[in-house]
Amino acid sequence: MPTPFQDAVYKALLKIPKGRVTTYGEIARYLHTKAVRAVGSAVGKNPNAPAVPCHRVVLSTGKIGNYSGEGGVDTKKALLTEEGVVVVNDTILNFKDVLYTFS
DNA sequence: AACTTGACAGCAG
DNA sequence: GCTGCTGCCAAGT
């Protein structure tokens, strides 16, 4: 049973369109909190996987960040590439172009 | 109830 | 652009 905070985070994740990514900071802003760490923890637990596209969340610096699924970061990069996001090593190319800000 | 941990962000050097 | 330190809040121990 997820906490209300986690539920809010997952709900936010579902709003991310395919081929786009968002940052923990943007999610925190969307939830009206500065607890980016808490957001990261909530996503990391991800009890709703794969119902929630948790692989579309990256660092504000354009780097991939971390991943707790199959194969770790490697799979995360692969998934993003599948969705149309170009990733080199651990960095997203044209990051600002694919970034989703919950407009 | 107190302390530690964590899929981070922002700034200084 | 990279390394390191600080600040943030929720969850788990």
PDB file of C-alpha atoms (C1' of nucleotides) in Angstrom:
ATOM      1  CA  MET A   1       0.000   0.000   0.000  1.00  0.00           C
ATOM      2  CA  PRO A   2       1.718   3.171  -1.168  1.00  0.00           C
ATOM      3  CA  THR A   3       1.688   6.346   0.853  1.00  0.00           C
ATOM      4  CA  PRO A   4      -0.283   9.350  -0.477  1.00  0.00           C
ATOM      5  CA  PHE A   5       3.014  10.955  -1.425  1.00  0.00           C
ATOM      6  CA  GLN A   6       4.052   7.982  -3.537  1.00  0.00           C
ATOM      7  CA  ASP A   7       0.637   7.798  -5.146  1.00  0.00           C
ATOM      8  CA  ALA A   8       0.991  11.437  -6.194  1.00  0.00           C
ATOM      9  CA  VAL A   9       4.413  10.714  -7.670  1.00  0.00           C
ATOM     10  CA  TYR A  10       3.163   7.761  -9.723  1.00  0.00           C
ATOM     11  CA  LYS A  11       0.230   9.793 -10.924  1.00  0.00           C
ATOM     12  CA  ALA A  12       2.667  12.442 -12.133  1.00  0.00           C
ATOM     13  CA  LEU A  13       4.783   9.824 -13.898  1.00  0.00           C
ATOM     14  CA  LEU A  14       1.760   8.661 -15.897  1.00  0.00           C
ATOM     15  CA  LYS A  15       1.436  12.155 -17.358  1.00  0.00           C
ATOM     16  CA  ILE A  16       4.772  11.901 -19.128  1.00  0.00           C
ATOM     17  CA  PRO A  17       4.165  11.425 -22.864  1.00  0.00           C
ATOM     18  CA  LYS A  18       6.069   8.785 -24.807  1.00  0.00           C
ATOM     19  CA  GLY A  19       9.324  10.004 -26.300  1.00  0.00           C
ATOM     20  CA  ARG A  20       9.695  12.590 -23.549  1.00  0.00           C
ATOM     21  CA  VAL A  21      11.417  12.638 -20.181  1.00  0.00           C
ATOM     22  CA  THR A  22      11.099  14.637 -16.988  1.00  0.00           C
ATOM     23  CA  THR A  23      13.316  15.352 -13.998  1.00  0.00           C
ATOM     24  CA  TYR A  24      12.892  14.665 -10.303  1.00  0.00           C
ATOM     25  CA  GLY A  25      12.993  18.408  -9.773  1.00  0.00           C
ATOM     26  CA  GLU A  26      10.073  18.958 -12.151  1.00  0.00           C
ATOM     27  CA  ILE A  27       8.041  16.311 -10.376  1.00  0.00           C
ATOM     28  CA  ALA A  28       8.854  17.905  -7.032  1.00  0.00           C
ATOM     29  CA  ARG A  29       7.734  21.268  -8.423  1.00  0.00           C
ATOM     30  CA  TYR A  30       4.528  19.688  -9.710  1.00  0.00           C
ATOM     31  CA  LEU A  31       3.828  18.305  -6.247  1.00  0.00           C
ATOM     32  CA  HIS A  32       4.641  21.690  -4.722  1.00  0.00           C
ATOM     33  CA  THR A  33       7.536  20.397  -2.673  1.00  0.00           C
ATOM     34  CA  LYS A  34      11.318  20.656  -2.740  1.00  0.00           C
ATOM     35  CA  ALA A  35      11.815  17.083  -1.649  1.00  0.00           C
ATOM     36  CA  VAL A  36      13.480  15.822  -4.805  1.00  0.00           C
ATOM     37  CA  ARG A  37      15.179  13.153  -2.689  1.00  0.00           C
ATOM     38  CA  ALA A  38      11.828  11.938  -1.419  1.00  0.00           C
ATOM     39  CA  VAL A  39      10.523  11.833  -4.999  1.00  0.00           C
ATOM     40  CA  GLY A  40      13.529   9.757  -5.998  1.00  0.00           C
ATOM     41  CA  SER A  41      12.904   7.353  -3.148  1.00  0.00           C
ATOM     42  CA  ALA A  42       9.228   7.014  -4.087  1.00  0.00           C
ATOM     43  CA  VAL A  43      10.015   6.314  -7.734  1.00  0.00           C
ATOM     44  CA  GLY A  44      12.760   3.920  -6.722  1.00  0.00           C
ATOM     45  CA  LYS A  45      10.366   1.803  -4.737  1.00  0.00           C
ATOM     46  CA  ASN A  46       8.091   1.707  -7.781  1.00  0.00           C
ATOM     47  CA  PRO A  47       5.626  -0.955  -6.541  1.00  0.00           C
ATOM     48  CA  ASN A  48       3.495  -0.193  -9.610  1.00  0.00           C
ATOM     49  CA  ALA A  49       6.074  -1.262 -12.197  1.00  0.00           C
ATOM     50  CA  PRO A  50       5.706  -1.682 -15.119  1.00  0.00           C
ATOM     51  CA  ALA A  51       2.369   0.140 -14.965  1.00  0.00           C
ATOM     52  CA  VAL A  52       4.315   3.338 -14.340  1.00  0.00           C
ATOM     53  CA  PRO A  53       6.935   4.560 -16.870  1.00  0.00           C
ATOM     54  CA  CYS A  54       9.534   5.202 -14.216  1.00  0.00           C
ATOM     55  CA  HIS A  55      12.340   5.027 -16.805  1.00  0.00           C
ATOM     56  CA  ARG A  56      11.294   8.436 -18.170  1.00  0.00           C
ATOM     57  CA  VAL A  57      12.610  10.211 -15.113  1.00  0.00           C
ATOM     58  CA  VAL A  58      16.161  11.568 -15.327  1.00  0.00           C
ATOM     59  CA  LEU A  59      18.435  14.026 -13.557  1.00  0.00           C
ATOM     60  CA  SER A  60      18.019  17.788 -14.019  1.00  0.00           C
ATOM     61  CA  THR A  61      21.523  17.819 -15.508  1.00  0.00           C
ATOM     62  CA  GLY A  62      20.409  15.651 -18.438  1.00  0.00           C
ATOM     63  CA  LYS A  63      22.085  12.544 -17.092  1.00  0.00           C
ATOM     64  CA  ILE A  64      20.232   9.254 -16.725  1.00  0.00           C
ATOM     65  CA  GLY A  65      20.521   8.937 -12.993  1.00  0.00           C
ATOM     66  CA  ASN A  66      19.840   5.512 -11.548  1.00  0.00           C
ATOM     67  CA  TYR A  67      17.476   2.626 -12.107  1.00  0.00           C
ATOM     68  CA  SER A  68      16.398  -0.355 -10.026  1.00  0.00           C
ATOM     69  CA  GLY A  69      14.816  -2.484 -12.736  1.00  0.00           C
ATOM     70  CA  GLU A  70      16.193  -5.288 -14.908  1.00  0.00           C
ATOM     71  CA  GLY A  71      19.743  -4.568 -15.957  1.00  0.00           C
ATOM     72  CA  GLY A  72      19.867  -1.264 -14.098  1.00  0.00           C
ATOM     73  CA  VAL A  73      20.876   1.905 -15.957  1.00  0.00           C
ATOM     74  CA  ASP A  74      21.699  -0.066 -19.095  1.00  0.00           C
ATOM     75  CA  THR A  75      18.062  -1.109 -19.531  1.00  0.00           C
ATOM     76  CA  LYS A  76      16.873   2.396 -18.702  1.00  0.00           C
ATOM     77  CA  LYS A  77      18.997   3.860 -21.477  1.00  0.00           C
ATOM     78  CA  ALA A  78      17.778   1.182 -23.867  1.00  0.00           C
ATOM     79  CA  LEU A  79      14.127   1.924 -23.036  1.00  0.00           C
ATOM     80  CA  LEU A  80      14.610   5.656 -23.579  1.00  0.00           C
ATOM     81  CA  THR A  81      16.303   4.974 -26.894  1.00  0.00           C
ATOM     82  CA  GLU A  82      13.332   2.819 -27.872  1.00  0.00           C
ATOM     83  CA  GLU A  83      10.999   5.710 -27.101  1.00  0.00           C
ATOM     84  CA  GLY A  84      12.994   7.975 -29.388  1.00  0.00           C
ATOM     85  CA  VAL A  85      15.236   9.648 -26.817  1.00  0.00           C
ATOM     86  CA  VAL A  86      18.860   9.691 -27.928  1.00  0.00           C
ATOM     87  CA  VAL A  87      21.235   8.711 -25.156  1.00  0.00           C
ATOM     88  CA  VAL A  88      25.022   8.584 -25.224  1.00  0.00           C
ATOM     89  CA  ASN A  89      26.796   6.945 -22.303  1.00  0.00           C
ATOM     90  CA  ASP A  90      24.758   8.383 -19.408  1.00  0.00           C
ATOM     91  CA  THR A  91      23.747  11.660 -21.013  1.00  0.00           C
ATOM     92  CA  ILE A  92      20.665  12.606 -23.059  1.00  0.00           C
ATOM     93  CA  LEU A  93      21.249  14.513 -26.279  1.00  0.00           C
ATOM     94  CA  ASN A  94      18.963  17.505 -26.937  1.00  0.00           C
ATOM     95  CA  PHE A  95      17.856  17.152 -23.344  1.00  0.00           C
ATOM     96  CA  LYS A  96      15.899  20.401 -23.280  1.00  0.00           C
ATOM     97  CA  ASP A  97      14.109  19.292 -26.434  1.00  0.00           C
ATOM     98  CA  VAL A  98      12.673  16.104 -24.917  1.00  0.00           C
ATOM     99  CA  LEU A  99      12.143  17.489 -21.441  1.00  0.00           C
ATOM    100  CA  TYR A 100       8.531  17.487 -20.248  1.00  0.00           C
ATOM    101  CA  THR A 101       7.691  20.167 -17.678  1.00  0.00           C
ATOM    102  CA  PHE A 102       4.026  19.435 -16.824  1.00  0.00           C
ATOM    103  CA  SER A 103       3.135  22.698 -18.610  1.00  0.00           C
TER     104      SER A 103
ATOM    105  C1'  DA B   1      10.654   9.600  19.192  1.00  0.00           C
ATOM    106  C1'  DA B   2      15.533   9.897  17.048  1.00  0.00           C
ATOM    107  C1'  DC B   3      18.830   8.596  13.528  1.00  0.00           C
ATOM    108  C1'  DT B   4      20.067   7.053   8.994  1.00  0.00           C
ATOM    109  C1'  DT B   5      19.328   6.490   4.065  1.00  0.00           C
ATOM    110  C1'  DG B   6      18.249   7.748  -0.549  1.00  0.00           C
ATOM    111  C1'  DA B   7      16.590   6.314  -8.615  1.00  0.00           C
ATOM    112  C1'  DC B   8      18.460  14.268  -6.479  1.00  0.00           C
ATOM    113  C1'  DA B   9      19.306  19.600  -7.140  1.00  0.00           C
ATOM    114  C1'  DG B  10      22.105  23.660  -6.820  1.00  0.00           C
ATOM    115  C1'  DC B  11      26.273  26.047  -6.047  1.00  0.00           C
ATOM    116  C1'  DA B  12      31.324  26.657  -5.117  1.00  0.00           C
ATOM    117  C1'  DG B  13      36.096  25.494  -6.512  1.00  0.00           C
TER     118       DG B  13
ATOM    119  C1'  DG C   1      32.571  20.141 -17.639  1.00  0.00           C
ATOM    120  C1'  DC C   2      33.736  17.469 -13.430  1.00  0.00           C
ATOM    121  C1'  DT C   3      34.321  16.787  -8.332  1.00  0.00           C
ATOM    122  C1'  DG C   4      32.751  17.802  -3.863  1.00  0.00           C
ATOM    123  C1'  DC C   5      29.640  19.881  -0.183  1.00  0.00           C
ATOM    124  C1'  DT C   6      25.189  21.336   1.385  1.00  0.00           C
ATOM    125  C1'  DG C   7      20.079  21.287   1.613  1.00  0.00           C
ATOM    126  C1'  DC C   8      15.821  19.256   0.923  1.00  0.00           C
ATOM    127  C1'  DC C   9      11.762  15.853   2.667  1.00  0.00           C
ATOM    128  C1'  DA C  10       9.742  11.164   3.131  1.00  0.00           C
ATOM    129  C1'  DA C  11      10.428   6.301   4.717  1.00  0.00           C
ATOM    130  C1'  DG C  12      12.572   2.840   6.965  1.00  0.00           C
ATOM    131  C1'  DT C  13      15.143   1.083  11.079  1.00  0.00           C
TER     132       DT C  13
END
